[in-house]
Short mmCIF file of C-alpha atoms in Angstrom, two decimals:
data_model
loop_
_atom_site.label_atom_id
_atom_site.label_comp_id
_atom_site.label_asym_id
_atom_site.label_seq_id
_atom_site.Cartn_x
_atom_site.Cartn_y
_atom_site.Cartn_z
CA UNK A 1 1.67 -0.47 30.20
CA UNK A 2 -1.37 -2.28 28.30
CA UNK A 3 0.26 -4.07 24.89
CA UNK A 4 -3.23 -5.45 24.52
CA UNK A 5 -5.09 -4.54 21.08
CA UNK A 6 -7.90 -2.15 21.91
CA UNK A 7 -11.60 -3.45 21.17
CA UNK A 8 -12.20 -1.90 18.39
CA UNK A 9 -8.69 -3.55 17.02
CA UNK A 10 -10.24 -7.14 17.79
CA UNK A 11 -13.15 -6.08 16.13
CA UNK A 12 -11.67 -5.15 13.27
CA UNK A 13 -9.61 -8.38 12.95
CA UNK A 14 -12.62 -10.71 13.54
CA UNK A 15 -14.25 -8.43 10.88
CA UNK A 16 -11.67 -9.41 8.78
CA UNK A 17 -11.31 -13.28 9.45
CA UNK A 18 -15.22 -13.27 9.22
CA UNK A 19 -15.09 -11.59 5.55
CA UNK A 20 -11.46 -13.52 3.85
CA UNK A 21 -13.19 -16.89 5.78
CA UNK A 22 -14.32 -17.91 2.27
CA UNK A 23 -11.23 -16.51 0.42
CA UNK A 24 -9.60 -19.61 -1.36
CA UNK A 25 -5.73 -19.23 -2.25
CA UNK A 26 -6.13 -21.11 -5.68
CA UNK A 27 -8.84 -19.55 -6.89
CA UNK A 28 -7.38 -17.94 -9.80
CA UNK A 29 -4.46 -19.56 -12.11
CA UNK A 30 -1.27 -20.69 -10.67
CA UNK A 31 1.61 -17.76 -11.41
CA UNK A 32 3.97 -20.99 -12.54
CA UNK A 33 1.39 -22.21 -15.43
CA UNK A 34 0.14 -18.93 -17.39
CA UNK A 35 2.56 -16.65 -19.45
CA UNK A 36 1.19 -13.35 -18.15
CA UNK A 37 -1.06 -12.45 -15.24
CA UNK A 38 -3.05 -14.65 -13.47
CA UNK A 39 -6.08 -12.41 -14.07
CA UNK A 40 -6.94 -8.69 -15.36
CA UNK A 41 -9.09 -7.52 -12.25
CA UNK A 42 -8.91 -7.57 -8.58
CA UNK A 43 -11.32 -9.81 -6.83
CA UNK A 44 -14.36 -7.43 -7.26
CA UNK A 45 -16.85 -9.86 -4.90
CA UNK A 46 -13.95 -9.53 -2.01
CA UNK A 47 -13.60 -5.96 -2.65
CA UNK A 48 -17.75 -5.27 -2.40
CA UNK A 49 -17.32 -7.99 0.64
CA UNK A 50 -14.56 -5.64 2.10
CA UNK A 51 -16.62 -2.26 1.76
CA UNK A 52 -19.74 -3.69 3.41
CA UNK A 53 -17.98 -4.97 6.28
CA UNK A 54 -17.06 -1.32 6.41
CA UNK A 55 -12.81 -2.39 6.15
CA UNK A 56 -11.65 -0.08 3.56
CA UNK A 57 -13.37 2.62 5.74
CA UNK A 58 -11.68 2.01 8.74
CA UNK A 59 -8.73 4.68 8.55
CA UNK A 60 -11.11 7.42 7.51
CA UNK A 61 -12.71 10.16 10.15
CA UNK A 62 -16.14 10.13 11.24
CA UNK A 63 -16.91 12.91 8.94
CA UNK A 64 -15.83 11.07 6.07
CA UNK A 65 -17.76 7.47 6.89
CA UNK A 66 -14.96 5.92 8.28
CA UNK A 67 -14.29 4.07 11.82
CA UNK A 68 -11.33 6.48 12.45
CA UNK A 69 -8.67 3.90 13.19
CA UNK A 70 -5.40 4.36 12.87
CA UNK A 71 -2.39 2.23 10.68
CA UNK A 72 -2.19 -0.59 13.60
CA UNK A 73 -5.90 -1.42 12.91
CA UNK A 74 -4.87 -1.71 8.83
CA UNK A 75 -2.33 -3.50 9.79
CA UNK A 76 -4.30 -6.10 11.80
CA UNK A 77 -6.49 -6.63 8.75
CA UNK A 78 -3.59 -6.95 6.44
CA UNK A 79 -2.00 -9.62 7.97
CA UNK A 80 -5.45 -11.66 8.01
CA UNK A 81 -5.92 -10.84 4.03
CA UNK A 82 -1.99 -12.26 3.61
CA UNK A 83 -3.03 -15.75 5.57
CA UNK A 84 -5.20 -16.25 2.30
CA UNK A 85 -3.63 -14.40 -0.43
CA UNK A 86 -6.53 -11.63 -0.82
CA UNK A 87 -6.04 -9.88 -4.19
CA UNK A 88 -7.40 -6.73 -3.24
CA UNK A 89 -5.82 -3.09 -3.41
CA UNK A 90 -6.71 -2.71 0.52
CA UNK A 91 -2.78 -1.70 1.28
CA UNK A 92 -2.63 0.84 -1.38
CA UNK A 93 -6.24 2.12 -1.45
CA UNK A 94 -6.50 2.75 2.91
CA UNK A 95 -3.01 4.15 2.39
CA UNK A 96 -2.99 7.01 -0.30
CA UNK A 97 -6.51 7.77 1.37
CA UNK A 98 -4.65 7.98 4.66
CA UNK A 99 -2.53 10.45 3.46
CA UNK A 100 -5.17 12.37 0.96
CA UNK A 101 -7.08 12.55 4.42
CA UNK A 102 -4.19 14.20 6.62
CA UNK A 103 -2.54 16.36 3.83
CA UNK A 104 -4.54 16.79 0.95
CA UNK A 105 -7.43 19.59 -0.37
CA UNK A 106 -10.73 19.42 1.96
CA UNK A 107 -13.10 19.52 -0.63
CA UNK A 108 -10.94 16.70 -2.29
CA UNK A 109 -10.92 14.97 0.12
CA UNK A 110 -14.71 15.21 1.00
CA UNK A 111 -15.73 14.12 -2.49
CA UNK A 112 -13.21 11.27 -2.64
CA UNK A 113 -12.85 9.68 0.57
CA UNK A 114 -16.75 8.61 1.35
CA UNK A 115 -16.68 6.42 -2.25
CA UNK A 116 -13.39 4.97 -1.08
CA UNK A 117 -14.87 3.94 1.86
CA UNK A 118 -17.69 2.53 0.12
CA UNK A 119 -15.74 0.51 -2.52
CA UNK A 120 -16.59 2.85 -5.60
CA UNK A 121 -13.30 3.91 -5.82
CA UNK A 122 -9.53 2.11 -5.77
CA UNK A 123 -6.65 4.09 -5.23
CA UNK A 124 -2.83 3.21 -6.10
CA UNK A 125 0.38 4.51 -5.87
CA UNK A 126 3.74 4.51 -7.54
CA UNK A 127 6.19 3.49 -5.21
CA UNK A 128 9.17 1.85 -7.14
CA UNK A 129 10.52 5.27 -9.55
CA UNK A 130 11.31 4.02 -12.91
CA UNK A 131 13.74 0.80 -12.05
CA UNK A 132 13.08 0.45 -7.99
CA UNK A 133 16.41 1.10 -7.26
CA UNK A 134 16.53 5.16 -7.03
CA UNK A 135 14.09 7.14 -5.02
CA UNK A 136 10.62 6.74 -6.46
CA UNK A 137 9.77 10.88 -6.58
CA UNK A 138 12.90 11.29 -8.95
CA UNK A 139 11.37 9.56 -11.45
CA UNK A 140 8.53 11.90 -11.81
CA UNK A 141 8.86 15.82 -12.34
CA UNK A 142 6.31 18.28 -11.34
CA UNK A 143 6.53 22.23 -12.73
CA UNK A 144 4.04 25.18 -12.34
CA UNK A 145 2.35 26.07 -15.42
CA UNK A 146 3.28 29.47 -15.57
CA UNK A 147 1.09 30.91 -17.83
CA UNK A 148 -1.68 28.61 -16.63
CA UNK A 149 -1.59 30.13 -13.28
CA UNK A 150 -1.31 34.13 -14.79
CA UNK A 151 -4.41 32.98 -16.78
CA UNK A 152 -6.49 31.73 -13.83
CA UNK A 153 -5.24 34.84 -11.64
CA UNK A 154 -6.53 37.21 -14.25
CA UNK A 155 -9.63 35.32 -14.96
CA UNK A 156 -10.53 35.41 -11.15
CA UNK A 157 -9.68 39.58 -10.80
CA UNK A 158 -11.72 40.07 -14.05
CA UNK A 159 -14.62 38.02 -12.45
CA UNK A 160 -14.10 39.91 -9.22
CA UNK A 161 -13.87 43.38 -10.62
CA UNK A 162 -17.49 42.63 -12.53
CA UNK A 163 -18.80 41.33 -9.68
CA UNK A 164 -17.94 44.67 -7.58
CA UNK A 165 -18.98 46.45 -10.13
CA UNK A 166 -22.46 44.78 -10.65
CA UNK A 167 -24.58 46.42 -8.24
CA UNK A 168 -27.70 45.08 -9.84
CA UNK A 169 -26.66 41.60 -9.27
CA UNK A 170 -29.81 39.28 -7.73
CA UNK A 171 -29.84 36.13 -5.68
CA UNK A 172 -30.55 34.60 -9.24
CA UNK A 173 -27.10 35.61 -10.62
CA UNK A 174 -25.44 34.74 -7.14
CA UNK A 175 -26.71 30.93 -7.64
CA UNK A 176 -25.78 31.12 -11.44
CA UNK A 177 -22.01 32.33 -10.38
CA UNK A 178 -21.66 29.84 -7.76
CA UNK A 179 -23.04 26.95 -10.45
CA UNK A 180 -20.38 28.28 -12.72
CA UNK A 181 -17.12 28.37 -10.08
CA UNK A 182 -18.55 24.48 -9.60
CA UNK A 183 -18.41 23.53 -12.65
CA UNK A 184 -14.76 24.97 -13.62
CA UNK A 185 -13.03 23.06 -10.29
CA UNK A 186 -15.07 19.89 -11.43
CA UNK A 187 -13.42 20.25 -14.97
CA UNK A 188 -10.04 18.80 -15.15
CA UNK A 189 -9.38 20.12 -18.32
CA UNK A 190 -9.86 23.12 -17.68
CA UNK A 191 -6.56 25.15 -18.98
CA UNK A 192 -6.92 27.66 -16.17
CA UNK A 193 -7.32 25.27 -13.61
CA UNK A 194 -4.25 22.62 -14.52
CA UNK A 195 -1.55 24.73 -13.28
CA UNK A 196 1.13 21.65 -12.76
CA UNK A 197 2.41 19.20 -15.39
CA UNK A 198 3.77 16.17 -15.11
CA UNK A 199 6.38 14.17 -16.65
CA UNK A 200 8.11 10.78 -16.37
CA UNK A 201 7.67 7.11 -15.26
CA UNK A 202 6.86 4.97 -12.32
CA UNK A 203 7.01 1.30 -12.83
CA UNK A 204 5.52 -1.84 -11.50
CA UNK A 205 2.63 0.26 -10.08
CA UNK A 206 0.29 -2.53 -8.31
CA UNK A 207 -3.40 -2.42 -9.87
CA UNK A 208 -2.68 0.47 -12.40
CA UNK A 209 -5.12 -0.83 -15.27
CA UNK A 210 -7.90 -1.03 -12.64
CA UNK A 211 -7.40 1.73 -9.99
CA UNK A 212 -9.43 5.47 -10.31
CA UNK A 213 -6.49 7.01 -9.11
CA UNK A 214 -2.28 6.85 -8.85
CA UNK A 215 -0.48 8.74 -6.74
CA UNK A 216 2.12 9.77 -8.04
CA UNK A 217 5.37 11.21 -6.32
CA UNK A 218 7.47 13.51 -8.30
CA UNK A 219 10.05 16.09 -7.30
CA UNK A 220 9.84 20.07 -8.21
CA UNK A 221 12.16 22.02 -9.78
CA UNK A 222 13.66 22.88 -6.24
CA UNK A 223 14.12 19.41 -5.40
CA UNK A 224 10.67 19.23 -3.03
CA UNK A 225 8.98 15.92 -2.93
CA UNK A 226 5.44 16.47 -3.65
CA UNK A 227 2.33 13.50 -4.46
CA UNK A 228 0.51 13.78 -7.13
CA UNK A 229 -3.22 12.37 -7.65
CA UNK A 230 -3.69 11.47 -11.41
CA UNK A 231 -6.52 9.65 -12.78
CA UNK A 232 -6.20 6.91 -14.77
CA UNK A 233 -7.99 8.45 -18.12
CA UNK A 234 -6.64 11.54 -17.77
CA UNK A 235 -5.08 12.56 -21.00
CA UNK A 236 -0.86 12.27 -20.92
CA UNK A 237 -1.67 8.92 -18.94
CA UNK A 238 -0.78 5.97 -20.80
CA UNK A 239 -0.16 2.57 -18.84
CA UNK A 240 1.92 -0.77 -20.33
CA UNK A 241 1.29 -4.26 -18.88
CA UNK A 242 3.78 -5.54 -16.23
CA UNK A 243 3.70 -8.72 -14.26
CA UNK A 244 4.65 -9.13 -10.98
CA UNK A 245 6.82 -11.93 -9.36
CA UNK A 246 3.13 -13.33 -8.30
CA UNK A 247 1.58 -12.98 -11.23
CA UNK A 248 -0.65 -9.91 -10.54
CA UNK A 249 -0.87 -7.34 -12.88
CA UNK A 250 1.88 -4.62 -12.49
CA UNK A 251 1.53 -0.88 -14.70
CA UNK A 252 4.09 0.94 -15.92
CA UNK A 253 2.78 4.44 -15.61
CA UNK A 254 4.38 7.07 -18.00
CA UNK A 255 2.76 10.67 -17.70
CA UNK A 256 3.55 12.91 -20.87
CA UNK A 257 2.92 16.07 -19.62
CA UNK A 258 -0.14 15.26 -17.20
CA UNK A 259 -1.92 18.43 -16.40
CA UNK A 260 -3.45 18.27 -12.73
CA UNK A 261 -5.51 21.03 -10.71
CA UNK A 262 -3.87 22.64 -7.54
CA UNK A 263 -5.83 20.75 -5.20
CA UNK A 264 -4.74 17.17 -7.14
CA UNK A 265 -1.23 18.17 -5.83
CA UNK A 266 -0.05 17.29 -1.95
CA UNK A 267 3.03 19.49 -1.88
CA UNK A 268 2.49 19.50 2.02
CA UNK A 269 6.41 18.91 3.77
CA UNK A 270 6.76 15.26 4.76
CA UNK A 271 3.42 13.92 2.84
CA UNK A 272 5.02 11.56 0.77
CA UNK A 273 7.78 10.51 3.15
CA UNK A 274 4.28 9.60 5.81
CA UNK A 275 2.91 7.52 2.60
CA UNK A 276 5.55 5.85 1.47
CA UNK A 277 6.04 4.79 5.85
CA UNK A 278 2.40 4.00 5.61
CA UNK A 279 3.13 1.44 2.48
CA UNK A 280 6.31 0.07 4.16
CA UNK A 281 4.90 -0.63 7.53
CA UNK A 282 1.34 -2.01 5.88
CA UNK A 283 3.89 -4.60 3.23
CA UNK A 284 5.42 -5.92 6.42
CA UNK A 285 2.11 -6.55 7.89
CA UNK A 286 1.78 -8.81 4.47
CA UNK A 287 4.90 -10.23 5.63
CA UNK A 288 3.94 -11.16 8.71
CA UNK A 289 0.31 -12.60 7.72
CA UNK A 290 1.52 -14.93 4.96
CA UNK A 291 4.52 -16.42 7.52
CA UNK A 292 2.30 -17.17 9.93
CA UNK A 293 -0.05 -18.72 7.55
CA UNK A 294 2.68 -20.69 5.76
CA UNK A 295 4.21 -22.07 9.25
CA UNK A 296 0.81 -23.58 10.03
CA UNK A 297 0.66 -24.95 6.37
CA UNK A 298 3.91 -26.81 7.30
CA UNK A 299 3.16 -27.73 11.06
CA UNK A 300 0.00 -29.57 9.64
CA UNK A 301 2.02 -31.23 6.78
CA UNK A 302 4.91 -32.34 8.91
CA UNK A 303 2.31 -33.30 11.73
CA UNK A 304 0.84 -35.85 9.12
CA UNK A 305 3.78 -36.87 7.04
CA UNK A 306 5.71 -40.79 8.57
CA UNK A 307 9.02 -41.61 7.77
CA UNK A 308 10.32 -44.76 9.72
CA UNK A 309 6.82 -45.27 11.41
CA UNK A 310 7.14 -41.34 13.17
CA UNK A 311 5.69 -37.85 11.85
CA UNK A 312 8.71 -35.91 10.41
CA UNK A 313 7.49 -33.10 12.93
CA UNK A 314 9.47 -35.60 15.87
CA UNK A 315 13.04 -35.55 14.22
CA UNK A 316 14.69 -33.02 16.22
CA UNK A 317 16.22 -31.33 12.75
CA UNK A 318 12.42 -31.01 11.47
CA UNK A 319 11.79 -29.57 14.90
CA UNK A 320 14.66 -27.46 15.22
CA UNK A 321 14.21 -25.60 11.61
CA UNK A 322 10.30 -24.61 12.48
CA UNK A 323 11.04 -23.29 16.11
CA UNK A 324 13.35 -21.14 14.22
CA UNK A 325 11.05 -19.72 11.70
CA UNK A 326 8.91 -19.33 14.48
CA UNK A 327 11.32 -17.12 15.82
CA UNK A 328 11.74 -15.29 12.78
CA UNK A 329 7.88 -14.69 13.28
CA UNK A 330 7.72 -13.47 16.31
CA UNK A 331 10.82 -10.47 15.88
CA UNK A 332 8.83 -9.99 12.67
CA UNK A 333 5.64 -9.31 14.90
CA UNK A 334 7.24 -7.38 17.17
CA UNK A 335 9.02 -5.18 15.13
CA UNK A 336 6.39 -4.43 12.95
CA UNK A 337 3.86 -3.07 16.01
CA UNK A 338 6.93 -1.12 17.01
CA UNK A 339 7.09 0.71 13.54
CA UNK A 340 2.62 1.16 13.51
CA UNK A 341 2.79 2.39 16.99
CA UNK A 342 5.70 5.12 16.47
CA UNK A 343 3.72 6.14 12.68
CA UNK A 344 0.79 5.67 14.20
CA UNK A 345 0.95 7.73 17.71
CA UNK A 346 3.90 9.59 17.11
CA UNK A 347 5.60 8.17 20.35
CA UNK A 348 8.92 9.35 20.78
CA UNK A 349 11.90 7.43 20.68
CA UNK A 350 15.82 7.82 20.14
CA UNK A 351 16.06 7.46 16.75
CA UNK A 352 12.94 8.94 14.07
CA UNK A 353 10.25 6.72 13.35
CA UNK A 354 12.46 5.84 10.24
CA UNK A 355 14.53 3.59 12.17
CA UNK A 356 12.04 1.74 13.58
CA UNK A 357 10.71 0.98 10.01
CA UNK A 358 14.04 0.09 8.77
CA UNK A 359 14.29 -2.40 12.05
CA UNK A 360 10.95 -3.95 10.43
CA UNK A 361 12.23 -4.14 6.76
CA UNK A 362 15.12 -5.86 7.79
CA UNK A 363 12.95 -8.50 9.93
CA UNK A 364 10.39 -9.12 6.98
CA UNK A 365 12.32 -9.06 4.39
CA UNK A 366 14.68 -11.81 5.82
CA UNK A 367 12.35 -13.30 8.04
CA UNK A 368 9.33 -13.98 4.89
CA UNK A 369 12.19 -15.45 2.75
CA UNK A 370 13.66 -17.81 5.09
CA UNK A 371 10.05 -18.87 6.50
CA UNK A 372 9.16 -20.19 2.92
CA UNK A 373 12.69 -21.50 2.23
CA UNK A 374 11.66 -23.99 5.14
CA UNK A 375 8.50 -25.02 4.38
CA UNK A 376 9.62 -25.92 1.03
CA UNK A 377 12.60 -27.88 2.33
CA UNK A 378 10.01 -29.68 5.07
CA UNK A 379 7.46 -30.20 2.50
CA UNK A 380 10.07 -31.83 -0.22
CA UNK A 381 8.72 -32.31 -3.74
CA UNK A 382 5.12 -32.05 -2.98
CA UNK A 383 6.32 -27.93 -2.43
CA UNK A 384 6.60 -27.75 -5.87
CA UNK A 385 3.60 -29.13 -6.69
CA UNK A 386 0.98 -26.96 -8.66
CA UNK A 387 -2.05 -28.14 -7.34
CA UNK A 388 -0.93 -27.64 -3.45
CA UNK A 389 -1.03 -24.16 -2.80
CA UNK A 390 2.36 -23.81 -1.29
CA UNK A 391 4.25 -22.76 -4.42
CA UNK A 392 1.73 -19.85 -4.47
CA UNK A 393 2.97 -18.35 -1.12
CA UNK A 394 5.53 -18.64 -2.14
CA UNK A 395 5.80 -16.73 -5.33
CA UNK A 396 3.83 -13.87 -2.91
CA UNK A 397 6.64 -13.94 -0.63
CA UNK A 398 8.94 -13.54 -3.26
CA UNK A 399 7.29 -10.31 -4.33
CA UNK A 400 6.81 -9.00 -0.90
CA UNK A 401 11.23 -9.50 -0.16
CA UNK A 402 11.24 -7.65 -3.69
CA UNK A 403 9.19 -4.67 -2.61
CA UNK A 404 10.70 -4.21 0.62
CA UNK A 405 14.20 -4.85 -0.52
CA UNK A 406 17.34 -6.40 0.62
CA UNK A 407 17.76 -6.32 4.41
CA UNK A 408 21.60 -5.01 3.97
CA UNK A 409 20.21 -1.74 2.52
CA UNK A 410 17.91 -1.09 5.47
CA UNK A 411 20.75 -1.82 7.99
CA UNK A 412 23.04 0.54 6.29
CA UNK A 413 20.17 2.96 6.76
CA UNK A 414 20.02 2.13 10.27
CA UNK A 415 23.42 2.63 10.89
CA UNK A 416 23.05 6.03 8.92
CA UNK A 417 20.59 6.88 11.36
CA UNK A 418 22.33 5.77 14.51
CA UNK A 419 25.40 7.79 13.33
CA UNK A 420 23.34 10.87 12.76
CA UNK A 421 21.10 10.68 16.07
CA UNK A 422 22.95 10.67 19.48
CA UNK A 423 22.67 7.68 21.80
CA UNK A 424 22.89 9.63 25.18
#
C-alpha cells in the first residue's frame, strides 16, 4: 500500500506554504491586551491571496471551478494556515461548500459555488447549538409553511392551466414566462417561495458579522436533522458580538422566524452529520498544524537558551518532555489521516467512520493542550511575554481544545460505538 500524498496533495501544500509564507502571527493585536476582538474582519489580502492561488477552490468539481480534491487535500492546507495563525474562514467556507456541493439544490449550487471558489463569497456554519454542550441542530427548529406551500402549489396549477390554455402563446411570451419563473426563485422574499421558517439560536458562530452565508442546522418537527443556508441580511437574522478564547470575533446567531426557499434547505439524510465530520476532522488538522509549529518554536528556543554553560535542549528532563510532545504529534498525525481517509474515500472499517473521528478528537484535543503546556513550561517567563508570539498559540490552542471538546466525551463515544458494533 502507497501512504504517500498524491501529487496533486504536494501541490496543494506547497501552494499553501508559498501563499501563508508572508503570513505574520502578530500582525493584529494580542488577544491578552484588547477588551474585545482583536479585529472586525478576516484578513481580506490573505483571503484574495487564497482565491488566486486557487485554495478555497480546491474541494469543488471541475464543473464548478474547482481542483476536485477531496477533505485530505483541505486538510493538508489547514495544517500549513495553523503553523501561522491564518485568520481566514478557509475551514468553514471549503466545508459548508463541500457539503452544499454533495447534497444541496443544483442550480444552488451552480450559482454559489464558482464565487466561493473565487473569494466573493464566505460561508459559515453554526456548529455549537445555543450553549455547545447539546447537539447543535436542537437549537434551531425548522417547520413547513403550510399555507406558503398551498399558495405556491396553486399559483403554479393556475400558471399551468393558462399556459395550456393559451394556444396563441409566441416565442415572445415563452421568453417573457421564463424571465418571470427567474425572477420569483431569485426573490427570497417571495411569500410563495419561503415555504420553511426558522427559529432559535446558534452561538459562537466563527465569522458571523462577515460571512454571506450560515448554515444553519435545525431539527423538524419529526425530529430530522436538516441544514439550513441563511444569509446574513435576510430579515429574522439578527447577530450579537461574541469573542472567542483567541480573540476572533464569534456571532451569536438568533433567527426569528427566518423564511428560506426550498432549495436553501439540505434536508438530504446524513447531510449535516457529513458537515459537521467535515468541520471535526478539518479543526484537528488546526490541531495538528499549530503543534507542530509550536514544537519548532520551542526546539529553536531551547536550542539557544544556556543555563550552566549548556543549551537547556541537553538536560535530559528538557529532552525528555519535547520527545514526548513529539509523540503526541505524531498519534495526532496519524489519527487524523485515518479519520480524512475513511470521510474522504469511504474505506471500510470495523467501526463507522465516527469512530475514527472520535479516535482523532481525543488525540487533538489532548495532544494540542499538552503540546503548549510544554512549551510554556520550556520557555519560562518569556512564554508569557506579549511581544513573543507564543502566548498567541497559545490562546488558539485553547480555542481549538474548546471546539473539539474534552477527550473523556469522545472516548465514551468510542466505547458507545465499540459496544454497538461487533468486533468479530
Amino acid at each position: 500500500m502507497d501512504f504517500n500524498f498524491t501529487e496533486e496533495q504536494q501541490a496543494a501544500v506547497e501552494a499553501a506554504r508559498a501563499v501563508f509564507s508572508g503570513v505574520v502571527p502578530d500582525a493584529v493585536p494580542s488577544p491578552a491586551l484588547v477588551p474585545g476582538a482583536v479585529a472586525e474582519d478576516i484578513d481580506r489580502p490573505l483571503w484574495a491571496a487564497l482565491a488566486a492561488g486557487d485554495l478555497l477552490s480546491l474541494p469543488l468539481s471541475p464543473e464548478h471551478g474547482g481542483a476536485g480534491l477531496d477533505l485530505i487535500a483541505l486538510c493538508l492546507v489547514l495544517r500549513e494556515s495553523a503553523k501561522v495563525l491564518a485568520r481566514v474562514p478557509v475551514l468553514e467556507t471549503c466545508t459548508v461548500a463541500m457539503a452544499i456541493q454533495r447534497y444541496g439544490d443544483e442550480a444552488l449550487a451552480a450559482e454559489l459555488l464558482p464565487a466561493v471558489g473565487r473569494g466573493e463569497l464566505v460561508l459559515t456554519v453554526g456548529a455549537n447549538g445555543r450553549s455547545g454542550h447539546d447537539p447543535a441542530e436542537l437549537a434551531v427548529t425548522a417547520r413547513l409553511d403550510d399555507d406558503a406551500s398551498r399558495a405556491a402549489g396553486s399559483k403554479a396549477d393556475g400558471d399551468a392551466s393558462r399556459a395550456a390554455g393559451d394556444t396563441s402563446g409566441t416565442t415572445g411570451d415563452t421568453s417573457r414566462a421564463t424571465g418571470d419563473t427567474s425572477r420569483a426563485d431569485g426573490d427570497g422574499g417571495n411569500s410563495c417561495e419561503a415555504v420553511w421558517v426558522l427559529d432559535g439560536v446558534q452561538s459562537a458562530v466563527p465569522w458571523a458579522q462577515t460571512a454571506n452565508w450560515i448554515a444553519v442546522p435545525a431539527h423538524t418537527g419529526e425530529g430530522r436533522a436538516v441544514l439550513a443556508l441563511v444569509s446574513r441580511g435576510q430579515d429574522g437574522v439578527t447577530i450579537a458580538e461574541q469573542v472567542s478564547t483567541n480573540g476572533e470575533l464569534f456571532g451569536e446567531v438568533r433567527l426569528d422566524a427566518v423564511r428560506i426557499r426550498r432549495r436553501e434547505l439540505i434536508d438530504a439524510a446524513g447531510a449535516w452529520e457529513w458537515l459537521h465530520a467535515l468541520l471535526t476532522t478539518g479543526t484537528c488538522a488546526l490541531a495538528l498544524g499549530l503543534g507542530e509549529a509550536v514544537l519548532a518554536m520551542t526546539s529553536q528556543y531551547t536550542g539557544k537558551r544556556e543555563q550552566f554553560g549548556f543549551p537547556v535542549a541537553t538536560f535530559q528532563s528538557v529532552a525528555v518532555q519535547t520527545a514526548d510532545r513529539y509523540i503526541d504529534l505524531r498519534a495526532m498525525e496519524v489519527t487524523l489521516w485515518q479519520a480524512a481517509w475513511r470521510i474522504a474515500t469511504g474505506g471500510s472499517g470495523t467501526l463507522p467512520p465516527a469512530g475514527d473521528v472520535a479516535v482523532a478528537k481525543i488525540w487533538a484535543s489532548d495532544g494540542v493542550r499538552r503540546v503548549v503546556q510544554t512549551a510554556q513550561h520550556l520557555h519560562g517567563g518569556f512564554g508569557a511575554d506579549t511581544d513573543y508570539p507564543l502566548h498567541r498559540f497559545h490562546a488558539w490552542a485553547k480555542q481549538i481544545e474548546l471546539s473539539l471538546g474534552p477527550a473523556a466525551a469522545h472516548e465514551e463515544a468510542l466505547g458507545d460505538l465499540l459496544a454497538a458494533h461487533s468486533l468479530d
